Short mmCIF file of C-alpha atoms in Angstrom, two decimals:
data_model
loop_
_atom_site.label_atom_id
_atom_site.label_comp_id
_atom_site.label_asym_id
_atom_site.label_seq_id
_atom_site.Cartn_x
_atom_site.Cartn_y
_atom_site.Cartn_z
CA MET F 1 0.00 0.00 0.00
CA SER F 2 2.78 2.37 0.82
CA ALA F 3 4.48 1.49 -2.44
CA LEU F 4 1.47 2.51 -4.48
CA SER F 5 1.17 5.75 -2.58
CA SER F 6 4.77 6.56 -3.16
CA ILE F 7 4.33 6.08 -6.93
CA SER F 8 1.06 7.89 -7.52
CA THR F 9 1.47 10.89 -5.28
CA PRO F 10 4.51 12.42 -7.02
CA ALA F 11 2.80 12.01 -10.43
CA VAL F 12 -0.23 14.00 -9.34
CA HIS F 13 1.97 16.54 -7.72
CA GLY F 14 3.98 16.86 -10.89
CA ARG F 15 0.90 17.56 -13.05
CA ARG F 16 -0.35 20.19 -10.62
CA SER F 17 3.07 21.83 -10.59
CA ALA F 18 3.13 21.97 -14.38
CA ALA F 19 -0.22 23.73 -14.42
CA LYS F 20 0.94 26.23 -11.86
CA THR F 21 4.25 26.92 -13.50
CA ASN F 22 2.73 27.66 -17.01
CA PRO F 23 -0.26 29.98 -16.39
CA ARG F 24 0.29 31.96 -19.62
CA ALA F 25 0.13 28.85 -21.79
CA THR F 26 -3.07 27.76 -20.09
CA ALA F 27 -4.67 31.19 -20.58
CA ARG F 28 -3.63 31.28 -24.20
CA ASN F 29 -5.20 27.93 -24.87
CA MET F 30 -8.44 28.99 -23.17
CA SER F 31 -8.53 32.27 -25.16
CA THR F 32 -8.10 30.40 -28.41
CA ALA F 33 -10.91 28.06 -27.53
CA VAL F 34 -13.26 30.95 -26.70
CA GLU F 35 -12.44 33.38 -29.53
CA THR F 36 -12.55 30.93 -32.44
CA PRO F 37 -16.15 31.00 -33.75
CA ALA F 38 -17.70 27.95 -35.17
CA ALA F 39 -17.93 28.00 -38.98
CA VAL F 40 -21.41 28.68 -40.27
CA GLU F 41 -22.18 26.25 -42.99
CA THR F 42 -24.89 27.08 -45.55
CA PRO F 43 -26.43 24.05 -47.17
CA ALA F 44 -26.12 23.94 -50.97
CA ALA F 45 -29.88 23.62 -51.34
CA VAL F 46 -30.45 26.88 -49.43
CA GLU F 47 -27.86 28.74 -51.52
CA THR F 48 -29.48 27.50 -54.74
CA ALA F 49 -32.94 28.52 -53.53
CA ILE F 50 -31.67 32.04 -52.80
CA ALA F 51 -29.62 32.47 -55.99
CA ALA F 52 -32.37 31.39 -58.42
CA PRO F 53 -34.92 34.12 -57.50
CA VAL F 54 -32.17 36.75 -57.40
CA ALA F 55 -31.04 35.84 -60.93
CA THR F 56 -34.65 35.89 -62.15
CA GLY F 57 -35.23 39.30 -60.58
CA THR F 58 -32.08 40.70 -62.18
CA PHE F 59 -33.13 39.42 -65.60
CA ARG F 60 -36.58 40.96 -65.20
CA ARG F 61 -35.11 44.32 -64.22
CA ILE F 62 -32.79 44.33 -67.22
CA ALA F 63 -35.60 43.25 -69.56
CA GLY F 64 -37.89 45.92 -68.13
CA LYS F 65 -35.31 48.67 -68.61
CA ALA F 66 -34.61 47.51 -72.17
CA ALA F 67 -38.32 47.46 -73.04
CA ARG F 68 -38.83 50.94 -71.59
CA GLY F 69 -35.80 52.24 -73.49
CA ILE F 70 -37.02 50.82 -76.80
CA GLY F 71 -40.53 52.15 -76.28
CA ILE F 72 -39.33 55.62 -75.31
CA GLY F 73 -36.89 55.68 -78.24
CA MET F 74 -39.64 54.78 -80.73
CA LEU F 75 -41.94 57.44 -79.29
CA ILE F 76 -39.20 60.09 -79.46
CA LEU F 77 -38.36 59.12 -83.05
CA GLY F 78 -42.00 59.35 -84.09
CA ALA F 79 -42.38 62.71 -82.38
CA LEU F 80 -39.26 64.12 -84.06
CA VAL F 81 -40.38 62.97 -87.50
CA PHE F 82 -43.81 64.49 -86.92
CA LEU F 83 -42.32 67.79 -85.78
CA PHE F 84 -39.88 67.92 -88.69
CA LEU F 85 -42.41 67.10 -91.41
CA ALA F 86 -45.65 68.58 -90.11
CA ILE F 87 -45.00 71.27 -87.51
CA GLY F 88 -41.66 72.70 -88.65
CA PRO F 89 -42.76 73.86 -92.13
CA ARG F 90 -45.82 75.61 -90.68
CA ILE F 91 -43.90 77.43 -87.96
CA LEU F 92 -40.49 78.04 -89.55
CA GLY F 93 -41.64 78.24 -93.18
CA TYR F 94 -39.18 75.75 -94.70
CA GLN F 95 -40.10 72.94 -97.07
CA THR F 96 -38.69 69.43 -97.41
CA SER F 97 -38.44 67.12 -100.38
CA THR F 98 -36.71 63.81 -100.98
CA MET F 99 -34.17 63.49 -103.78
CA LEU F 100 -35.12 60.53 -105.96
CA THR F 101 -32.33 60.56 -108.56
CA GLY F 102 -28.58 61.00 -108.61
CA SER F 103 -28.60 64.04 -110.92
CA MET F 104 -27.15 66.26 -108.17
CA ALA F 105 -24.59 63.78 -106.83
CA PRO F 106 -22.32 63.87 -104.97
CA LEU F 107 -23.74 66.98 -103.24
CA ILE F 108 -27.27 65.56 -103.04
CA ASN F 109 -27.71 61.81 -103.34
CA PRO F 110 -30.82 59.68 -103.76
CA GLY F 111 -32.60 59.39 -100.44
CA ASP F 112 -31.30 62.71 -99.09
CA VAL F 113 -33.77 65.29 -97.84
CA VAL F 114 -33.47 68.76 -99.38
CA VAL F 115 -34.51 71.61 -97.10
CA THR F 116 -35.59 74.78 -98.92
CA ILE F 117 -36.97 78.19 -97.99
CA PRO F 118 -39.11 80.52 -100.13
CA THR F 119 -36.84 83.15 -101.68
CA PRO F 120 -37.88 86.16 -103.83
CA VAL F 121 -37.11 85.45 -107.47
CA THR F 122 -35.34 88.80 -107.64
CA ASP F 123 -32.80 87.57 -105.08
CA ILE F 124 -31.74 84.33 -106.77
CA LYS F 125 -28.49 84.14 -108.72
CA VAL F 126 -26.52 81.79 -110.91
CA GLY F 127 -25.18 78.90 -108.87
CA ASP F 128 -28.18 78.65 -106.52
CA ILE F 129 -29.97 75.32 -106.22
CA ILE F 130 -33.73 75.62 -106.51
CA THR F 131 -36.67 73.24 -106.30
CA TYR F 132 -39.34 73.97 -108.93
CA HIS F 133 -41.87 72.41 -111.31
CA ILE F 134 -40.40 71.75 -114.73
CA PRO F 135 -42.46 73.23 -117.61
CA VAL F 136 -42.65 70.02 -119.69
CA GLU F 137 -43.91 66.45 -119.48
CA ASP F 138 -45.59 65.77 -116.12
CA GLN F 139 -44.34 69.02 -114.57
CA ARG F 140 -42.64 67.05 -111.84
CA VAL F 141 -40.66 68.73 -109.08
CA GLU F 142 -36.95 69.03 -109.85
CA THR F 143 -34.01 70.19 -107.75
CA HIS F 144 -31.22 71.53 -109.97
CA ARG F 145 -28.63 74.29 -110.06
CA ILE F 146 -29.24 77.56 -111.93
CA THR F 147 -26.85 78.09 -114.81
CA GLU F 148 -28.48 81.15 -116.43
CA ILE F 149 -31.11 83.74 -115.53
CA THR F 150 -33.05 85.71 -118.18
CA THR F 151 -35.89 88.23 -118.18
CA THR F 152 -39.02 87.44 -120.15
CA ALA F 153 -40.91 89.90 -122.37
CA ASP F 154 -43.47 90.58 -119.70
CA GLY F 155 -40.81 91.28 -117.07
CA GLY F 156 -40.79 87.81 -115.49
CA VAL F 157 -37.80 85.68 -114.58
CA ALA F 158 -36.77 82.55 -116.49
CA VAL F 159 -34.00 80.16 -115.48
CA GLN F 160 -31.85 77.55 -117.18
CA THR F 161 -30.84 74.71 -114.87
CA LYS F 162 -28.55 71.68 -114.83
CA GLY F 163 -27.92 68.72 -112.59
CA ASP F 164 -24.38 68.60 -111.23
CA ALA F 165 -23.98 64.97 -112.31
CA ASN F 166 -25.58 65.45 -115.76
CA ASN F 167 -23.46 65.99 -118.85
CA GLY F 168 -25.62 68.75 -120.31
CA ILE F 169 -28.09 71.42 -119.30
CA ASP F 170 -31.77 70.66 -118.87
CA PRO F 171 -33.67 70.75 -122.21
CA TRP F 172 -36.09 73.44 -121.06
CA ILE F 173 -36.22 76.97 -119.74
CA ALA F 174 -38.47 77.41 -116.73
CA THR F 175 -40.36 80.63 -116.18
CA LEU F 176 -40.88 81.28 -112.48
CA GLN F 177 -44.54 82.22 -112.20
CA ASN F 178 -44.63 83.09 -108.51
CA LYS F 179 -42.85 85.87 -106.66
CA THR F 180 -40.83 83.34 -104.69
CA VAL F 181 -39.01 80.11 -105.47
CA ASP F 182 -37.81 77.39 -103.09
CA LYS F 183 -34.05 77.73 -102.63
CA GLN F 184 -31.96 74.95 -101.13
CA ILE F 185 -30.36 75.82 -97.77
CA ALA F 186 -29.48 72.38 -96.35
CA THR F 187 -29.28 68.70 -97.18
CA ILE F 188 -29.89 65.92 -94.66
CA PRO F 189 -28.30 62.64 -95.81
CA TYR F 190 -30.29 59.39 -95.86
CA VAL F 191 -33.28 60.83 -93.99
CA GLY F 192 -35.47 60.56 -97.07
CA ASN F 193 -35.11 56.78 -97.11
CA ALA F 194 -36.03 56.66 -93.42
CA ILE F 195 -39.08 58.87 -94.03
CA ARG F 196 -40.28 56.69 -96.88
CA THR F 197 -39.84 53.63 -94.67
CA LEU F 198 -41.76 55.27 -91.83
CA ARG F 199 -44.61 56.04 -94.20
CA GLU F 200 -45.09 52.36 -94.97
CA PRO F 201 -48.37 51.12 -93.42
CA ILE F 202 -46.76 48.30 -91.44
CA VAL F 203 -44.14 50.66 -89.98
CA MET F 204 -46.73 53.32 -89.17
CA ASN F 205 -48.89 50.77 -87.35
CA THR F 206 -45.87 49.49 -85.45
CA LEU F 207 -45.00 53.00 -84.29
CA MET F 208 -48.57 53.84 -83.36
CA TYR F 209 -49.37 50.66 -81.45
CA GLY F 210 -46.07 48.90 -80.82
CA ALA F 211 -44.24 51.69 -79.02
CA PRO F 212 -46.97 52.29 -76.38
CA ALA F 213 -47.33 48.53 -75.88
CA ILE F 214 -43.57 48.11 -75.29
CA LEU F 215 -43.60 51.07 -72.90
CA VAL F 216 -46.46 49.58 -70.88
CA ILE F 217 -44.71 46.19 -70.73
CA GLY F 218 -41.58 47.87 -69.43
CA MET F 219 -43.54 49.71 -66.73
CA LEU F 220 -45.28 46.51 -65.64
CA ALA F 221 -41.95 44.68 -65.49
CA SER F 222 -40.53 47.41 -63.26
CA ILE F 223 -43.54 47.13 -60.94
CA TRP F 224 -43.18 43.36 -60.68
CA THR F 225 -39.51 43.65 -59.71
CA LYS F 226 -39.81 46.74 -57.53
CA ASP F 227 -39.78 44.85 -54.21
CA ALA F 228 -36.42 43.11 -53.96
CA ASN F 229 -37.53 41.21 -50.85
CA LYS F 230 -39.85 39.10 -52.99
CA ASN F 231 -36.80 37.50 -54.55
CA THR F 232 -36.12 35.60 -51.28
CA PRO F 233 -38.44 32.63 -50.62
CA GLU F 234 -40.39 32.65 -47.39
CA GLY F 235 -38.97 30.50 -44.60
CA VAL F 236 -35.40 30.70 -45.88
CA ALA F 237 -33.03 32.46 -43.52
CA VAL F 238 -30.16 34.33 -45.11
CA PRO F 239 -26.95 33.46 -43.22
CA GLN F 240 -25.02 36.35 -41.69
CA ALA F 241 -21.35 36.56 -40.84
CA ALA F 242 -20.34 36.23 -37.18
CA SER F 243 -19.56 39.55 -35.53
CA GLY F 244 -16.55 38.23 -33.61
CA GLU F 245 -17.62 39.82 -30.33
#
């Protein structure tokens, strides 16, 4: 019995002494055990359930913005065309016509819009480009450059014209019957082709009905995706990072 006591007692005493002689190591181990937070693990099924509605909401927001942008752009384009063709000539007094041939190329090409203003016939001069009705055939409207100006027997003004791309002068002399003639002041490239396209029935119907419909769809899409909280399914808790305190 005394032998066992002599063996076990020093061992216990030795362990207690080690604990007493290394208090800093013991405290450091305890601090590490307390300060290290347990890792929060998010199940893969929960992450998938959260990510899917968020991706759908993002797609809807982008689609809604794109639809609104297209609708607004179509409305603005239609309004500008209307103002340029219908309101502008009445308020500002200019006229527009579309060049159909290449007789004035390269200055004015087919599909370009020629903008003219009424000018007194007494103010025109050689070199001006005018838009007028030719005195022969179907009396179509022509836009050509003046090469010669003469005075008629009754005191009127007659002009000889030529297309810049034509080899010779026009085979007629036009007498300007009115006190004014439309003189070219500007050329807008390619707009004539766009105007002719816009005047097509299918395009007109698309602008009249399609643009408002797209705009309404965009507004509805923005309403559906307005509340971001609806992207998170009910009953699913979003994990938060540990504060460390």
